[in-house]
XYZ file of C-alpha atoms in Angstrom:
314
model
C 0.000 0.000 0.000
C 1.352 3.627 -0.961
C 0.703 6.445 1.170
C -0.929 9.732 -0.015
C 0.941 12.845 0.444
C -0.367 16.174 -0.500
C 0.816 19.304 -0.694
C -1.197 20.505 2.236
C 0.366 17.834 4.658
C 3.842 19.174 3.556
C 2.800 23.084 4.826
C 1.420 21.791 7.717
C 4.457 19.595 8.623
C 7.091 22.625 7.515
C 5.153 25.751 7.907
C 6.705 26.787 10.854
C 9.728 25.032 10.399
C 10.571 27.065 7.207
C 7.894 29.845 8.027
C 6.065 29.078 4.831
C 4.007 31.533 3.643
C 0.363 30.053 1.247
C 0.440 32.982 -1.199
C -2.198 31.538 -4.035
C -3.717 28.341 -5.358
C -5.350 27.202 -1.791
C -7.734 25.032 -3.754
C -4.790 22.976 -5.080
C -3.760 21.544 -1.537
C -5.248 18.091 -2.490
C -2.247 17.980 -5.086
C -0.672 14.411 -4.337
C 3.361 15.120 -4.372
C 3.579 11.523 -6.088
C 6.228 8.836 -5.060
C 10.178 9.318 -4.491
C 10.700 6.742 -7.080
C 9.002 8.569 -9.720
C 12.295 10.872 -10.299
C 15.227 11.577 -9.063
C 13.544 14.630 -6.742
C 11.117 15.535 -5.210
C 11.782 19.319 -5.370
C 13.942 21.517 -7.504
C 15.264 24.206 -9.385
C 12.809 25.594 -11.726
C 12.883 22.588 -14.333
C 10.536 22.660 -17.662
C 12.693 19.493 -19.359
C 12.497 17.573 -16.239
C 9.685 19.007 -14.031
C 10.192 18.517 -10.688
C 7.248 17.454 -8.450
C 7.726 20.827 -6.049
C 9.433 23.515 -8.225
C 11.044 25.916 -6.474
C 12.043 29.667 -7.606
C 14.872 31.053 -5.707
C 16.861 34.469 -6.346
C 18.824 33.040 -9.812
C 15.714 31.833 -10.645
C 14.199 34.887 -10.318
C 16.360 36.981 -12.176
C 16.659 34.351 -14.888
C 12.765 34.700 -15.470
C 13.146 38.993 -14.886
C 15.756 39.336 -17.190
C 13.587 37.695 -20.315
C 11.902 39.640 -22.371
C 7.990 40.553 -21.137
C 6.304 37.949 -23.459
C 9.222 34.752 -23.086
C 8.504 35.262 -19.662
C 5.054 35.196 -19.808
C 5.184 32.201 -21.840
C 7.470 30.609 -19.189
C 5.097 31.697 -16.208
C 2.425 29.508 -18.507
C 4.148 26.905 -18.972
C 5.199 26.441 -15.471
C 1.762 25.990 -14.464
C 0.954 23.910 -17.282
C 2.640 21.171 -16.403
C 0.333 21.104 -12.931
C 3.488 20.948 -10.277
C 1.847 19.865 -6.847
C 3.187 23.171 -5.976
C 5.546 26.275 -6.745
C 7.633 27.616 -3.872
C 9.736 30.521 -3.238
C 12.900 30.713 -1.734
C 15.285 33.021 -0.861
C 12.109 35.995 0.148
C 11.313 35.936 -3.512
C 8.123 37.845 -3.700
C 5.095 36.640 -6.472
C 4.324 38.943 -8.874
C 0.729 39.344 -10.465
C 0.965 36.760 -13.023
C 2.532 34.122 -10.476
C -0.502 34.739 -8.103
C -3.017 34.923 -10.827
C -1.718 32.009 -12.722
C -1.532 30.181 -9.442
C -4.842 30.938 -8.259
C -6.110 30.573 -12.258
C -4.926 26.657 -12.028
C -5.663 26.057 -8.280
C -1.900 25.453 -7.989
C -0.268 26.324 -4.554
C 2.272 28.815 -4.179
C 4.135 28.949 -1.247
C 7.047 31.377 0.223
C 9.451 31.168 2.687
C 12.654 33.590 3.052
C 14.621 30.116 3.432
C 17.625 30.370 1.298
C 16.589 27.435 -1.736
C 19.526 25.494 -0.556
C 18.516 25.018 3.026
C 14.905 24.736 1.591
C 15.574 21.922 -0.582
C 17.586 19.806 2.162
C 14.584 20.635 4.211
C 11.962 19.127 1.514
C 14.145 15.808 0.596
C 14.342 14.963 3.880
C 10.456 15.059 4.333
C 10.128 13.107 0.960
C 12.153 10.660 2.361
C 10.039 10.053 5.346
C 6.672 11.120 4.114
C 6.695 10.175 0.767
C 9.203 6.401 0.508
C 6.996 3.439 -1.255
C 5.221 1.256 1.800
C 4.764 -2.280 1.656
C 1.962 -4.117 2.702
C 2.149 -4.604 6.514
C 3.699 -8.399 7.382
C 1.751 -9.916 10.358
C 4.309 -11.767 13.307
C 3.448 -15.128 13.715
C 1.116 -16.351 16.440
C 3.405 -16.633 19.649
C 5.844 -14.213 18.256
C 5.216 -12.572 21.951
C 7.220 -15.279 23.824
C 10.008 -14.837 22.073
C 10.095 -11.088 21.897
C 9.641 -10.851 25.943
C 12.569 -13.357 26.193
C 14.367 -10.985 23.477
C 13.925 -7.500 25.714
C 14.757 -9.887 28.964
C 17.992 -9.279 27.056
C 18.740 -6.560 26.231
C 16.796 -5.864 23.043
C 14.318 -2.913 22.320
C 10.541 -3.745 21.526
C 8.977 -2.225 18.229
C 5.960 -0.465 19.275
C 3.554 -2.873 16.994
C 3.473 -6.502 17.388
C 1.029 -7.198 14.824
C 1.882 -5.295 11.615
C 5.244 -3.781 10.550
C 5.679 -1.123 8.444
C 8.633 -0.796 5.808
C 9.351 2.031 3.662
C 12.266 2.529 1.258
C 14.413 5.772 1.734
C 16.464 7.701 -0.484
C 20.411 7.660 0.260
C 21.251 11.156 1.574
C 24.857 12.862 2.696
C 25.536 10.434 5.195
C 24.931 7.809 3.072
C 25.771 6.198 -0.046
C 23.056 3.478 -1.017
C 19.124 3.427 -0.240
C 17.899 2.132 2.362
C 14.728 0.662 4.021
C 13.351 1.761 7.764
C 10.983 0.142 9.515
C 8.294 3.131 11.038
C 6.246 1.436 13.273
C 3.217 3.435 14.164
C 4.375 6.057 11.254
C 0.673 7.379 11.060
C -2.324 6.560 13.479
C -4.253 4.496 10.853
C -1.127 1.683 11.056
C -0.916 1.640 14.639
C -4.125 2.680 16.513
C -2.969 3.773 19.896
C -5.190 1.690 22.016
C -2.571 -1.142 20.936
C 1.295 0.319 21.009
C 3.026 -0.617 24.053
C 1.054 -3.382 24.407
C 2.580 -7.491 24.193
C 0.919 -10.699 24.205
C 2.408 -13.445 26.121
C 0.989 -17.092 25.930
C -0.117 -17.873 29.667
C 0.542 -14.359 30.679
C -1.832 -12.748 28.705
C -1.463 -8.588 27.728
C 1.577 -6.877 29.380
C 2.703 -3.582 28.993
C 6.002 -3.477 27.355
C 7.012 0.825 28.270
C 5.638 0.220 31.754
C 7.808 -2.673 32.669
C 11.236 -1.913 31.168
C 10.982 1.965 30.287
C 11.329 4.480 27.711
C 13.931 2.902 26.581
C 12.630 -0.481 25.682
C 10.654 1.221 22.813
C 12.388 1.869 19.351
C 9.987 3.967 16.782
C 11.815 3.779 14.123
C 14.667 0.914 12.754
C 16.484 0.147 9.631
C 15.926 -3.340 8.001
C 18.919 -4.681 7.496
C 18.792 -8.103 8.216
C 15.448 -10.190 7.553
C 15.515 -13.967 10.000
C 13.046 -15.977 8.645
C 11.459 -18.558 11.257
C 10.656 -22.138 9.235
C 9.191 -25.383 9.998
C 11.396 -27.722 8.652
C 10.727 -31.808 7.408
C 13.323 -33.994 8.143
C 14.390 -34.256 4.491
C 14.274 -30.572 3.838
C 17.063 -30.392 7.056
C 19.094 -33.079 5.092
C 19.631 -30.323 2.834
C 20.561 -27.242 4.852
C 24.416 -26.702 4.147
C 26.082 -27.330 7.998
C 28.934 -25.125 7.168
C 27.324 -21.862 6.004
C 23.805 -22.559 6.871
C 20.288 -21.381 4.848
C 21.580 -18.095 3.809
C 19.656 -16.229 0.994
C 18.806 -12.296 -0.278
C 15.083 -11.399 -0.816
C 13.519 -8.595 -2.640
C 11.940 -5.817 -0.634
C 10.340 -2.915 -2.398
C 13.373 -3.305 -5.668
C 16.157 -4.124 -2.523
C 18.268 -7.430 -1.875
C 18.022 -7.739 1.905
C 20.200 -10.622 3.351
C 17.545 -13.387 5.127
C 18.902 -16.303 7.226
C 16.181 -19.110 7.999
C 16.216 -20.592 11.319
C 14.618 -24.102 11.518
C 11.874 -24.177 14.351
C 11.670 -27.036 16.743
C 10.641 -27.896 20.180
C 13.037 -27.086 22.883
C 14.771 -24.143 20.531
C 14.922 -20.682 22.002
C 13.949 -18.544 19.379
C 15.528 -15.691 21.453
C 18.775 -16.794 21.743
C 18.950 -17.959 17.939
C 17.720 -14.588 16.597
C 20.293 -12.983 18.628
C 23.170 -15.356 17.805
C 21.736 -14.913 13.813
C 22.129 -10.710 14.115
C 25.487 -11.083 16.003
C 26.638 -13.348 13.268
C 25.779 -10.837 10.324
C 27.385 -8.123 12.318
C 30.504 -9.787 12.201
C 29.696 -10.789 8.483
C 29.814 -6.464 7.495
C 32.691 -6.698 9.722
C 34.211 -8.844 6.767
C 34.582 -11.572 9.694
C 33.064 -15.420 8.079
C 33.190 -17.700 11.103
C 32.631 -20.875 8.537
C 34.988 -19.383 6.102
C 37.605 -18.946 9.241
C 36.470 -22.774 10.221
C 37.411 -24.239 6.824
C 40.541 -22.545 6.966
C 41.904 -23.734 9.722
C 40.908 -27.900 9.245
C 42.778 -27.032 5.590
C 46.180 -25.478 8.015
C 45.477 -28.759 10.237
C 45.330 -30.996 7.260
C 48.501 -29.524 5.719
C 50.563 -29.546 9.121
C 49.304 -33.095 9.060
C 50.713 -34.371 5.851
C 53.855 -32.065 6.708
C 54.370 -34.486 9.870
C 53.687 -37.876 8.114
C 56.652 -36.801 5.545
């Protein structure tokens, strides 16, 4: 499921943030600001060969559209609004002129203004398009008596998501800090995904409801994570465990929402604590990035053992 963003939720998010002004086009606030995937940006430059989503009108811009001559920049103020941006902001205390505002108001196309330099402006937008606007998956359901295991998981150490019952994943653009996209996990991101009456709140076979914040704090609740390992729980036949590699185990990538995210599968059985073997499964991947391969490191040494063997027989 994708989420709706309009322009109306971005000026209420940033008005006061970037003291955003709603100059014309109020009627225009239902104006869906699309999808990050759908181009490179969300916001720009003024762009007429590759229309940005939000185009934005700083001081260059400005003078770029003054110095034309009265009817090429007529035709440009036109054509802006022909192709129907979700809306036109200025930057930099860049003031609308009459044919902004009329044209704005003329196509129901919000203007905004802030006296935000367009730099800081535009780092200010991205970042909201790449919480408010990444593609969402369908929420994933945890498996019936998921709850033991995750009470056994924050009796060590670990941090409960706020929902139990649905996750939500969203893919995120790769900013300064880093290099490659991303996916977080935003549980709770809007009421309609996690109702209050339920966050905080665990399920625990014999125990019934507990209350995860009251009975390990604050700090047992995480609202927001990046997915960057995926441990898949599986019932496994007795023939399908002949078949799981002992060395490296039932490692695999799966597509999320276009990205490869590394999944381990854990047979389940009676008498295994899930717990433990999640934890062990997340330790070993860390020391996988690390560039660290325990099985790798295990082969290695029975081939030194073998060699020092042979080296003793001669």
């Amino acid at each position: 499921m994708e989420q709706s963003v309009t322009t109306r939720d971005l000026y209420n998010a940033l008005r006061d943030r970037l003291a955003l002004e709603w100059m014309a086009g109020e009627a225009g606030g239902h104006r869906s600001l699309g999808n990050v995937e759908d181009g490179p940006t969300l916001a720009g430059p003024l762009n007429f060969i590759h229309p940005n989503s939000i185009q934005v009108i700083g001081r260059a811009e400005a003078e770029f559209l003054d110095g034309m001559p009265a009817d090429g920049r007529r035709e440009a103020v036109l054509r802006l609004f022909e192709i129907a941006p979700a809306a036109v902001v200025l930057a930099d205390g860049v003031g609308p002129d009459a044919l902004l505002m009329a044209q704005a108001e003329a196509t129901s196309t919000p203007l905004l203004r802030t006296p935000f330099p367009i730099g800081e402006l535009l780092e200010h937008l991205q970042y909201y398009s790449s919480i408010a606007l990444a593609s969402a998956s369908p929420a994933r359901r945890v498996p019936r008596g998921a709850g033991d295991g995750g009470a056994d998981h924050r009796r060590r150490g670990g941090r409960q998501e706020r929902a139990r019952a649905r996750a939500h994943l969203a893919r995120q653009p790769p900013d300064r800090r880093r290099c490659r996209h991303v996916l977080a996990h935003r549980s709770g991101h809007h009421q309609r995904y996690l109702p209050t009456r339920l966050q905080d709140f665990l399920e625990v076979r014999g125990l019934g409801i507990v209350n995860i914040r009251a009975m390990f704090g604050d700090s047992a609740i995480k609202r927001n994570k990046y997915l960057r390992l995926i441990v898949r729980l599986r019932r496994m036949t007795d023939a399908e465990l002949a078949t799981v590699d002992r060395l490296s185990g039932c490692h695999d990538n799966r597509p999320v929402l276009g990205l490869q995210v590394p999944e381990v599968t854990i047979p389940v059985a009676p008498g295994r604590n899930m717990a433990i073997l999640v934890e062990t499964a997340v330790r070993n991947h860390m020391l996988k990035l690390k560039g660290y391969d325990a099985s790798a490191a295990f082969i290695e040494t029975q081939r030194e053992a073998v060699i020092g063997d042979l080296g003793d027989e001669d």
